[in-house]
Short mmCIF file of C-alpha atoms in Angstrom, two decimals:
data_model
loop_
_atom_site.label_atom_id
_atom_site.label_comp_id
_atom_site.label_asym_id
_atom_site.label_seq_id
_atom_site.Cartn_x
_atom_site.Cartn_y
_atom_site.Cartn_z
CA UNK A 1 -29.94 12.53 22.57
CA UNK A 2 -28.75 12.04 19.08
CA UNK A 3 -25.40 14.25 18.34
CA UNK A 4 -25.11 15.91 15.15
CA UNK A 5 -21.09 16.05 13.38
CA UNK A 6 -20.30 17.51 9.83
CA UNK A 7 -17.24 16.10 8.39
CA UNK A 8 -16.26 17.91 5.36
CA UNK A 9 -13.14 16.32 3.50
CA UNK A 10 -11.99 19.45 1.68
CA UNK A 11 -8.65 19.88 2.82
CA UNK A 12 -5.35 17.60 2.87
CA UNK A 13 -6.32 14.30 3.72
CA UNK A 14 -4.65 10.65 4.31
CA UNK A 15 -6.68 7.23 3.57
CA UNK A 16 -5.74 3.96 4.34
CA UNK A 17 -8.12 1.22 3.57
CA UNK A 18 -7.52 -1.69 6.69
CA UNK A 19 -8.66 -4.89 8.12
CA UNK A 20 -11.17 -3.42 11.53
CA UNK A 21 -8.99 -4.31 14.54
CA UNK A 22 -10.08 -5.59 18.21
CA UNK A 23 -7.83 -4.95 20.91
CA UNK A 24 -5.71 -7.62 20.41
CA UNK A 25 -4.75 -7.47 16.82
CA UNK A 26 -2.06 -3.97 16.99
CA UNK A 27 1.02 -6.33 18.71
CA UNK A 28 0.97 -8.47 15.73
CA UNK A 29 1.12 -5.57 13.20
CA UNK A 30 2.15 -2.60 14.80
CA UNK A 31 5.47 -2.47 13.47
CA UNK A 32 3.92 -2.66 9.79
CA UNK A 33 2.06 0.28 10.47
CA UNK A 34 5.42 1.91 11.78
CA UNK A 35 7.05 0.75 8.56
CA UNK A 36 3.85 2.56 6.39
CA UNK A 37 4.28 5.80 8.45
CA UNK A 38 8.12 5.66 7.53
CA UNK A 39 7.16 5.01 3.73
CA UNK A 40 4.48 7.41 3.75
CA UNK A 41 6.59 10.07 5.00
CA UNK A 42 9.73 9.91 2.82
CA UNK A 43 7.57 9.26 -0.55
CA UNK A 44 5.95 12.56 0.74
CA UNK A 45 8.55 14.60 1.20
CA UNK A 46 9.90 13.21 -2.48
CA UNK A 47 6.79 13.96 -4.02
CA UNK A 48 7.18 17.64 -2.72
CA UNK A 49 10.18 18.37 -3.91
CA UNK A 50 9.17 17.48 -7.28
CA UNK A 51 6.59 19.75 -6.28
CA UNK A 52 3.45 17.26 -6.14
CA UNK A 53 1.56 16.25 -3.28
CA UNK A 54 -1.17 13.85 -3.88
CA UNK A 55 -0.34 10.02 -4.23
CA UNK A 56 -1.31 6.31 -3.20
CA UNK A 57 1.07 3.69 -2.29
CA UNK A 58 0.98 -0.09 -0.71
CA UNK A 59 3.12 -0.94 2.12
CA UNK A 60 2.13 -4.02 1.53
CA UNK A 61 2.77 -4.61 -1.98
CA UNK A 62 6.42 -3.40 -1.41
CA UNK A 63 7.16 -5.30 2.10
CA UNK A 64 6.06 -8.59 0.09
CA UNK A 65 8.62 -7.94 -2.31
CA UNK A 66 11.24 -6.90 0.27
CA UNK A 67 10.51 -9.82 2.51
CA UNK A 68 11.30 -12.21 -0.77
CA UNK A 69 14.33 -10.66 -1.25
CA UNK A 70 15.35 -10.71 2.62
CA UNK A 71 14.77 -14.50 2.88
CA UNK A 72 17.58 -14.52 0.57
CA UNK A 73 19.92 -11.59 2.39
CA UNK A 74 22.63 -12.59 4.55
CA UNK A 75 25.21 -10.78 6.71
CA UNK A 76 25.06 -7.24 7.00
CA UNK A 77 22.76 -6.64 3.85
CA UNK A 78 20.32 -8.78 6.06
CA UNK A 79 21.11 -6.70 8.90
CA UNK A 80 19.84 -3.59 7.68
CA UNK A 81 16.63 -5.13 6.11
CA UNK A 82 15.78 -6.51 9.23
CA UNK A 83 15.99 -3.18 10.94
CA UNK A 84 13.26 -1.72 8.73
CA UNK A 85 11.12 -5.03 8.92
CA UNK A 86 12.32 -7.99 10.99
CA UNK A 87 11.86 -10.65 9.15
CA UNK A 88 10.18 -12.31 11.94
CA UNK A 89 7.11 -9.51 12.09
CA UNK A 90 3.82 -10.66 10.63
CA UNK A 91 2.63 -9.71 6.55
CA UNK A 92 -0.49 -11.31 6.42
CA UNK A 93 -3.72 -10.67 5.00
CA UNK A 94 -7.09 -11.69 6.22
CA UNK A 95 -8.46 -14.70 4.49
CA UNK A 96 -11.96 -14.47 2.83
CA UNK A 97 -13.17 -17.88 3.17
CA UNK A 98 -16.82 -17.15 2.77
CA UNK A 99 -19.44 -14.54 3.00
CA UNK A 100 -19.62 -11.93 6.09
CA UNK A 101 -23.40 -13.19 6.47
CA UNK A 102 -25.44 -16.22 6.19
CA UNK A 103 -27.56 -14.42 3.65
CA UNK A 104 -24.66 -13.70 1.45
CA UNK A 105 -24.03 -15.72 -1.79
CA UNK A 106 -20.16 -14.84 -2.06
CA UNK A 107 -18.09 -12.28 0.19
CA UNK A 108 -19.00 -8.98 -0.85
CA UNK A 109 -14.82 -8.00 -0.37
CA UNK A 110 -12.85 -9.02 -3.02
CA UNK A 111 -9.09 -8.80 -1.44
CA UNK A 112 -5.89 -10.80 -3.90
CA UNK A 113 -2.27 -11.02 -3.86
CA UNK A 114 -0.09 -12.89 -5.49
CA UNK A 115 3.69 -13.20 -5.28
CA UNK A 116 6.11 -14.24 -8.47
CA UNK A 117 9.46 -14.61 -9.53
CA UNK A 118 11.17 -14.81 -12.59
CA UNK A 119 14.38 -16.41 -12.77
CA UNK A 120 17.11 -17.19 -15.41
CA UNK A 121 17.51 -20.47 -16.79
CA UNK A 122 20.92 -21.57 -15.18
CA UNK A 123 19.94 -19.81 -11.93
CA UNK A 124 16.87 -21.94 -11.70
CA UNK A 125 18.37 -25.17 -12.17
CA UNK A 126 20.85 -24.14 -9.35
CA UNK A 127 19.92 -26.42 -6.22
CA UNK A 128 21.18 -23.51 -3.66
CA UNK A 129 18.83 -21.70 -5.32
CA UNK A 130 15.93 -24.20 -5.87
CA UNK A 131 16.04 -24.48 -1.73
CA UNK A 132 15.68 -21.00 -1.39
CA UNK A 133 12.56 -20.92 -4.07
CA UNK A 134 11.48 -23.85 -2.02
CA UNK A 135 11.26 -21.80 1.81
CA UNK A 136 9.72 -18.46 -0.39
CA UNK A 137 6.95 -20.76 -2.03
CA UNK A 138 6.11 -21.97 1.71
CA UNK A 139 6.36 -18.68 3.21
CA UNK A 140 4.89 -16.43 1.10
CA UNK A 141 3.14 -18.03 -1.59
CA UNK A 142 5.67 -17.26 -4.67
CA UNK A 143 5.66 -19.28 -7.60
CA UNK A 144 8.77 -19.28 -9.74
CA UNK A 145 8.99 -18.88 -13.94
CA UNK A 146 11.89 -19.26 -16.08
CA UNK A 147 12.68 -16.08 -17.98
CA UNK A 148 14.90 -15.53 -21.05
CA UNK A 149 15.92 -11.53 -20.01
CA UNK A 150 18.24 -11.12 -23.01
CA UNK A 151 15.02 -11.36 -25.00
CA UNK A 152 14.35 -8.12 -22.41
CA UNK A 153 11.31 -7.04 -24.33
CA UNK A 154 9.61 -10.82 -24.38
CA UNK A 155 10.38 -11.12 -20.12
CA UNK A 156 9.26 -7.12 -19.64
CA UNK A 157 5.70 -8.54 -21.62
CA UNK A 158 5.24 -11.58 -19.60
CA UNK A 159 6.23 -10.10 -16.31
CA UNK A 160 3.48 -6.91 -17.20
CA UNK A 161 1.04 -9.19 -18.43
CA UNK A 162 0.95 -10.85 -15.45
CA UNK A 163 0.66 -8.11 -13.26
CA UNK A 164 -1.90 -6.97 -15.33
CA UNK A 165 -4.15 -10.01 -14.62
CA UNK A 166 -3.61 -10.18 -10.90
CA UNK A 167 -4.58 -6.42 -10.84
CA UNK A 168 -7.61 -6.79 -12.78
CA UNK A 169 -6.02 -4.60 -15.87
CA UNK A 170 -5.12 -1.65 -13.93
CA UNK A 171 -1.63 -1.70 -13.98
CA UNK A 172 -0.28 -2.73 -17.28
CA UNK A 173 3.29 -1.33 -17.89
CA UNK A 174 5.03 -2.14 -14.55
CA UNK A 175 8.37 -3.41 -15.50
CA UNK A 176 9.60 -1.51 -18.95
CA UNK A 177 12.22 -3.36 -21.00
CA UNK A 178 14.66 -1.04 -20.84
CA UNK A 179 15.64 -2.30 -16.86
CA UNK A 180 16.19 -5.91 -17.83
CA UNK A 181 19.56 -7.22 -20.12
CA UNK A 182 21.71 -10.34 -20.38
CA UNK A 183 22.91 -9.38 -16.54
CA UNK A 184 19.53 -9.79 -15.14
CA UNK A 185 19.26 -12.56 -12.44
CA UNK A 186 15.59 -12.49 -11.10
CA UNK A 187 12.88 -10.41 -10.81
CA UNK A 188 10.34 -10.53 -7.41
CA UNK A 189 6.74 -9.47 -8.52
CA UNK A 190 3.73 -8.45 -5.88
CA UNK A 191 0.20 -7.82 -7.07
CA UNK A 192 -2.32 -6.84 -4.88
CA UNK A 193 -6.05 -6.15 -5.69
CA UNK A 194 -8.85 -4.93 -3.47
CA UNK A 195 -12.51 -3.50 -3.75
CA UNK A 196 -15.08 -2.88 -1.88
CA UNK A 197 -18.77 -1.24 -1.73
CA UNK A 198 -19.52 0.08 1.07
CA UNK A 199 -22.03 -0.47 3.59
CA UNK A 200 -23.65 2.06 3.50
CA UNK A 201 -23.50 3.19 -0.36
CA UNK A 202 -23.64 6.89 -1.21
CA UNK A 203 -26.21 8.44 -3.82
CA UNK A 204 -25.37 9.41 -6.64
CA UNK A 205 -28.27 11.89 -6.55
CA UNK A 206 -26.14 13.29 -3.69
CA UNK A 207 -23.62 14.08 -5.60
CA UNK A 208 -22.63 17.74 -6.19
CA UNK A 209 -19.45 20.15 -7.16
CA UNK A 210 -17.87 21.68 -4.17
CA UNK A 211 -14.63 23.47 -3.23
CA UNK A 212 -11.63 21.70 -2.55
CA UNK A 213 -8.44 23.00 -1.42
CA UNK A 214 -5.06 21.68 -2.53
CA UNK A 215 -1.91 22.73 -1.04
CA UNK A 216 0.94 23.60 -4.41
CA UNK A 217 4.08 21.18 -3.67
CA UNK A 218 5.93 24.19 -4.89
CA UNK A 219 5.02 27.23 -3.55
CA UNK A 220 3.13 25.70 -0.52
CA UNK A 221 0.16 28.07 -1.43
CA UNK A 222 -3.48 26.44 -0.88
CA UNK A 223 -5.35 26.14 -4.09
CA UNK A 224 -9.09 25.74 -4.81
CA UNK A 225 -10.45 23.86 -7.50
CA UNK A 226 -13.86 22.68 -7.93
CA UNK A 227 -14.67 18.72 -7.59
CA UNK A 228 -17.29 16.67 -7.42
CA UNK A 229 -18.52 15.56 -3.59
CA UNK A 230 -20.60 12.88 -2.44
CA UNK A 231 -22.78 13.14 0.46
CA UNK A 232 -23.88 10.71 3.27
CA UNK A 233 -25.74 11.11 6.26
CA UNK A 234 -24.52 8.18 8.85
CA UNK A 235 -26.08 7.38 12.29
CA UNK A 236 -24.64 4.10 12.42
CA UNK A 237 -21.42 1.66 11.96
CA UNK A 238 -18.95 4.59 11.75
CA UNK A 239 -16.32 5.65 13.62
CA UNK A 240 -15.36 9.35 14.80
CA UNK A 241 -12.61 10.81 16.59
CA UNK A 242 -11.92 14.29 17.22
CA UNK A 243 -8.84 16.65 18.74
CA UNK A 244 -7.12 19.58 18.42
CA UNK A 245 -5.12 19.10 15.33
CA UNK A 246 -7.01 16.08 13.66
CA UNK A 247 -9.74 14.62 12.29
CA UNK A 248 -10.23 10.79 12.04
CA UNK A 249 -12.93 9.14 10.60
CA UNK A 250 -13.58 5.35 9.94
CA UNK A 251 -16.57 3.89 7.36
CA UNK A 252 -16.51 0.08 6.82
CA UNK A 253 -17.10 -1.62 4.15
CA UNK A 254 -19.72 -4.05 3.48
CA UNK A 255 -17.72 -6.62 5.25
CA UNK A 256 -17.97 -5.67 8.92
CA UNK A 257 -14.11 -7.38 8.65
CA UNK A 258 -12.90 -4.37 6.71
CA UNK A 259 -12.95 -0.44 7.53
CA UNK A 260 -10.98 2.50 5.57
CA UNK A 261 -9.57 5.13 7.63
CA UNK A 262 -9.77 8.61 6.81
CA UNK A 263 -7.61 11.53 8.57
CA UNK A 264 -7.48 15.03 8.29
CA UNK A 265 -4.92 16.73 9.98
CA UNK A 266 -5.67 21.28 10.20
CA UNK A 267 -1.87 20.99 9.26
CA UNK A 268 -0.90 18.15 7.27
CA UNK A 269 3.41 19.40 7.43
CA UNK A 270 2.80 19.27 11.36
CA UNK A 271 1.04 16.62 10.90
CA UNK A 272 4.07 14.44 9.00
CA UNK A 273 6.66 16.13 11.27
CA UNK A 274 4.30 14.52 14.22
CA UNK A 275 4.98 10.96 12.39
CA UNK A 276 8.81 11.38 11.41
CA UNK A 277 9.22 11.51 15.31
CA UNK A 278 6.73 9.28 16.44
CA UNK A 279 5.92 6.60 13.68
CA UNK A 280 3.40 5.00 16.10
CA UNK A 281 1.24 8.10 15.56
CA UNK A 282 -1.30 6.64 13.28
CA UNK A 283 -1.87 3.83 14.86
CA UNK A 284 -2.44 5.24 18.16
CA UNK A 285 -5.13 7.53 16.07
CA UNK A 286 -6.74 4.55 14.76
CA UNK A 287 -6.99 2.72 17.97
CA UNK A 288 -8.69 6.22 19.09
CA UNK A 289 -11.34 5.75 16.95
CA UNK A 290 -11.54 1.92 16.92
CA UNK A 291 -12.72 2.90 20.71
CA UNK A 292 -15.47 5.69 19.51
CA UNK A 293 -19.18 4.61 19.75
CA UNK A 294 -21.51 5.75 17.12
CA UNK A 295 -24.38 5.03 18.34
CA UNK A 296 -26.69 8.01 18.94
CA UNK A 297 -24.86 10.33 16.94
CA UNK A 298 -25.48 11.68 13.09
CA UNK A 299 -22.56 12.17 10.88
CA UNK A 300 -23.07 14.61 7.85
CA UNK A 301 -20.22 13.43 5.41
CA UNK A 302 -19.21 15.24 2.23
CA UNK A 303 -16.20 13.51 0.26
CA UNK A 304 -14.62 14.44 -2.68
CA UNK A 305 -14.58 11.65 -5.55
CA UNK A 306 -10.56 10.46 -6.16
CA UNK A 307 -8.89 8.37 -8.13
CA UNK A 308 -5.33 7.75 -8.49
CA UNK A 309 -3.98 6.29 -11.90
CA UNK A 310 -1.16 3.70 -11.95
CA UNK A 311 1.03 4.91 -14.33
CA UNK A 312 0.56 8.46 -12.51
CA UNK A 313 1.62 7.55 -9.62
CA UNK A 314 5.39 5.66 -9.73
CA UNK A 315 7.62 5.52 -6.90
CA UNK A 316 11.13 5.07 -7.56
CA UNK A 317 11.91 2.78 -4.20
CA UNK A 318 15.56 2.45 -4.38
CA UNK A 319 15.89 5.89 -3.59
CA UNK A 320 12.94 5.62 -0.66
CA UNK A 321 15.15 2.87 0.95
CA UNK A 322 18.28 4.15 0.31
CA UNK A 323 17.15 7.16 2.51
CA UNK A 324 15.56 5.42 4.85
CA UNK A 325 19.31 3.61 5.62
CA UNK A 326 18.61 -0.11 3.66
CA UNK A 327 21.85 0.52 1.56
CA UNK A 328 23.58 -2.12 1.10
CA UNK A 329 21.39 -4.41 -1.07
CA UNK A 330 21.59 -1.73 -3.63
CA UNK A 331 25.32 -2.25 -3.81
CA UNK A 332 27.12 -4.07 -6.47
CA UNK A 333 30.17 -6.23 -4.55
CA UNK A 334 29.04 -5.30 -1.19
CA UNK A 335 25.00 -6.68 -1.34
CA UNK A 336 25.03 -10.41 0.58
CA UNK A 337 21.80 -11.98 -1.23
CA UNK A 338 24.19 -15.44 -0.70
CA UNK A 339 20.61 -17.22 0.62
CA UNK A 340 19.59 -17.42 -3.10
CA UNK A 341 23.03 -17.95 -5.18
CA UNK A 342 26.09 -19.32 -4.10
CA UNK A 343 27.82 -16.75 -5.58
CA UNK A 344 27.98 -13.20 -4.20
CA UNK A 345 27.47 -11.52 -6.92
CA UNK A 346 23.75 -10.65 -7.00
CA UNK A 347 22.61 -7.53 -5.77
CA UNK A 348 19.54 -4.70 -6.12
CA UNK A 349 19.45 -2.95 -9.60
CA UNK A 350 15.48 -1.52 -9.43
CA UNK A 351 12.92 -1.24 -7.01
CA UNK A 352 9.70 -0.44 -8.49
CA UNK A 353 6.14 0.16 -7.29
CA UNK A 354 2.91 1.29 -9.22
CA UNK A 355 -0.80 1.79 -6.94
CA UNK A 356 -3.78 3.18 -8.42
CA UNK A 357 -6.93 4.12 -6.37
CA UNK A 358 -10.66 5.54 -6.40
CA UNK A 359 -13.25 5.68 -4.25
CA UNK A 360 -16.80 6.63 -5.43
CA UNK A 361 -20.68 6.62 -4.09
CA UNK A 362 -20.20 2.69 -4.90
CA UNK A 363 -16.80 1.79 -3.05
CA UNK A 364 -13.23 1.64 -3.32
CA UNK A 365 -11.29 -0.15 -5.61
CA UNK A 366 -7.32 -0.13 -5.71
CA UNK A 367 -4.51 -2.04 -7.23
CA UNK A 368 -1.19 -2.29 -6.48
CA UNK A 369 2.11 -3.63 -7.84
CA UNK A 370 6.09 -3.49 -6.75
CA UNK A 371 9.28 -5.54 -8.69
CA UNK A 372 12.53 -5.65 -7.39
#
């Protein structure tokens, strides 16, 4: 007996695009998605003090950065970034070595990082530090450049230019001059790119304007505003899950390796409150509907079209850390960072992270970029 649902995405909504898991993938990264939930939830409540709601971030993008910088911490500076992220826990994504089917010419995910840092010319020559660059470049990938930052305008160009490649020219203005001087050390750079269609694409001819309701950061009143929806009828390869105060929904990609995770809480401030005291939350939820079957049900699906631009959507990190208790590498004269320079002099001056995002009848595509 085929089972008829009707998902209607018109309220407040979370997405995460993820690798599909099998039971035994959540040891390896469940404290990653503890570390998201933790983001998520103080860039939120940020946002709505400055009285906006909607944004898109990488966890990520940012814990690549961090981890750079924590191969390099020492003392109790490493103490507290290992508390947030032990150094020790998995950041790994999946590698695309060849099509998801035999049919397949190329894989139809395109999925790209790349780590960088610049470093000033008597810092790079420094051995202490060339041992350090040495264990990064292993770990994580990271390639180091020479930088001339008292030419701050020439670095801040190179630096966004090549963020700007990695991302595929959706973030371009990153880094602005005006951070870097004479008494910059290094900068850490993380681009991430992603897209992909889905696998089952929407029509465009689908497509219509619908009501959507927005909560104001401000006033907390809900707001409707007309968008434009696409619409999908699914009886296969989806994921559904159901309860009393959520929604979550799962539609994969044309990769059968990939999935994006939609939820929809009735309350999304309960909802957050939920994940401030359980950061485990989401994942449990996703595991939830990892388990649903779809076969032999229909899902009516009506989405509004979003996209998120980069320059839009800053976060100012330093202050996200600094409230989630990683002080002390902010600190000038009390930051350890003794695993890159001899000296004890280096510490964290700006922590920086740009995301953009949109999802259409096509796919999603989204870009991503953090500098410390």
């Amino acid at each position: 007996m085929l089972r008829a649902y009707t998902l209607s995405l018109s309220l407040f909504s979370c997405v995460v695009c993820s690798m599909g898991h099998n039971g035994s993938e959540y040891s390896g990264t469940e404290r990653m998605g503890v570390v998201a939930t933790e983001l998520y939830t103080t860039i939120a409540a940020g946002k709505r003090e400055r009285g906006g709601l909607n944004f898109v971030f990488s966890p990520f993008s940012i814990l690549s950065v961090f981890k750079m910088a924590q191969m390099g911490a020492r003392g109790e500076t490493r103490d507290e970034m290992d508390q947030h992220f032990p150094l020790s826990s998995p950041l790994d994504l999946p590698a695309l070595r060849g099509p998801a089917a035999p049919w397949e010419t190329e894989p139809p995910i395109q999925l790209e990082t790349a780590n960088r840092m610049y470093v000033e010319s008597s810092l790079a020559t420094d051995e202490h530090f060339l041992h350090f660059a040495r264990q990064v470049f292993t770990r994580l990938k990271c390639e180091a450049m020479v930088a001339d930052f008292e030419d701050s305008e020439a670095a801040a160009a190179a630096i966004n230019a090549y963020v700007e490649e990695k991302t595929k020219g959706h973030i371009k203005r990153l880094v602005p001059a005006s951070l870097l001087s004479s008494s910059t050390r290094m900068v850490l750079v993380n681009a991430l790119y992603f897209k992909g269609p889905w696998a089952f694409p929407f029509s465009p001819d689908m497509t219509s304007v619908g009501s959507f309701c927005v909560e104001d950061g401000q006033t907390g009143c809900v707001q409707e505003q007309q968008v434009k929806f696409m619409q999908q009828q699914l009886e296969r390869g989806f994921g559904y899950f159901e309860g009393e105060a959520m929604k979550v929904l799962s539609l994969p990609y044309a990769d059968p390796r990939f999935c994006l995770y939609v939820f929809l809480p009735k309350d999304i401030s309960h909802f957050e409150q939920q994940l401030l005291q359980k950061p485990d939350a989401a994942e449990e939820l996703v595991r939830q509907v990892d388990n649903t079957v779809s076969s032999g049900s229909v899902l009516h699906l009506s989405i509004p079209l979003i996209k998120f631009v980069a320059e839009e959507n800053q976060v100012d990190l330093a202050a996200v850390y600094r409230h989630l208790g990683v002080r002390l590498m902010f600190e000038a004269g009390k930051a350890d960072f003794s695993g890159i320079a001899r000296d004890k002099d280096l510490y964290v001056s700006s922590f920086l992270h740009q995301a953009d995002f949109t999802w259409n009848e096509e796919g999603t595509e989204a870009a991503a970029a953090s500098a410390m």
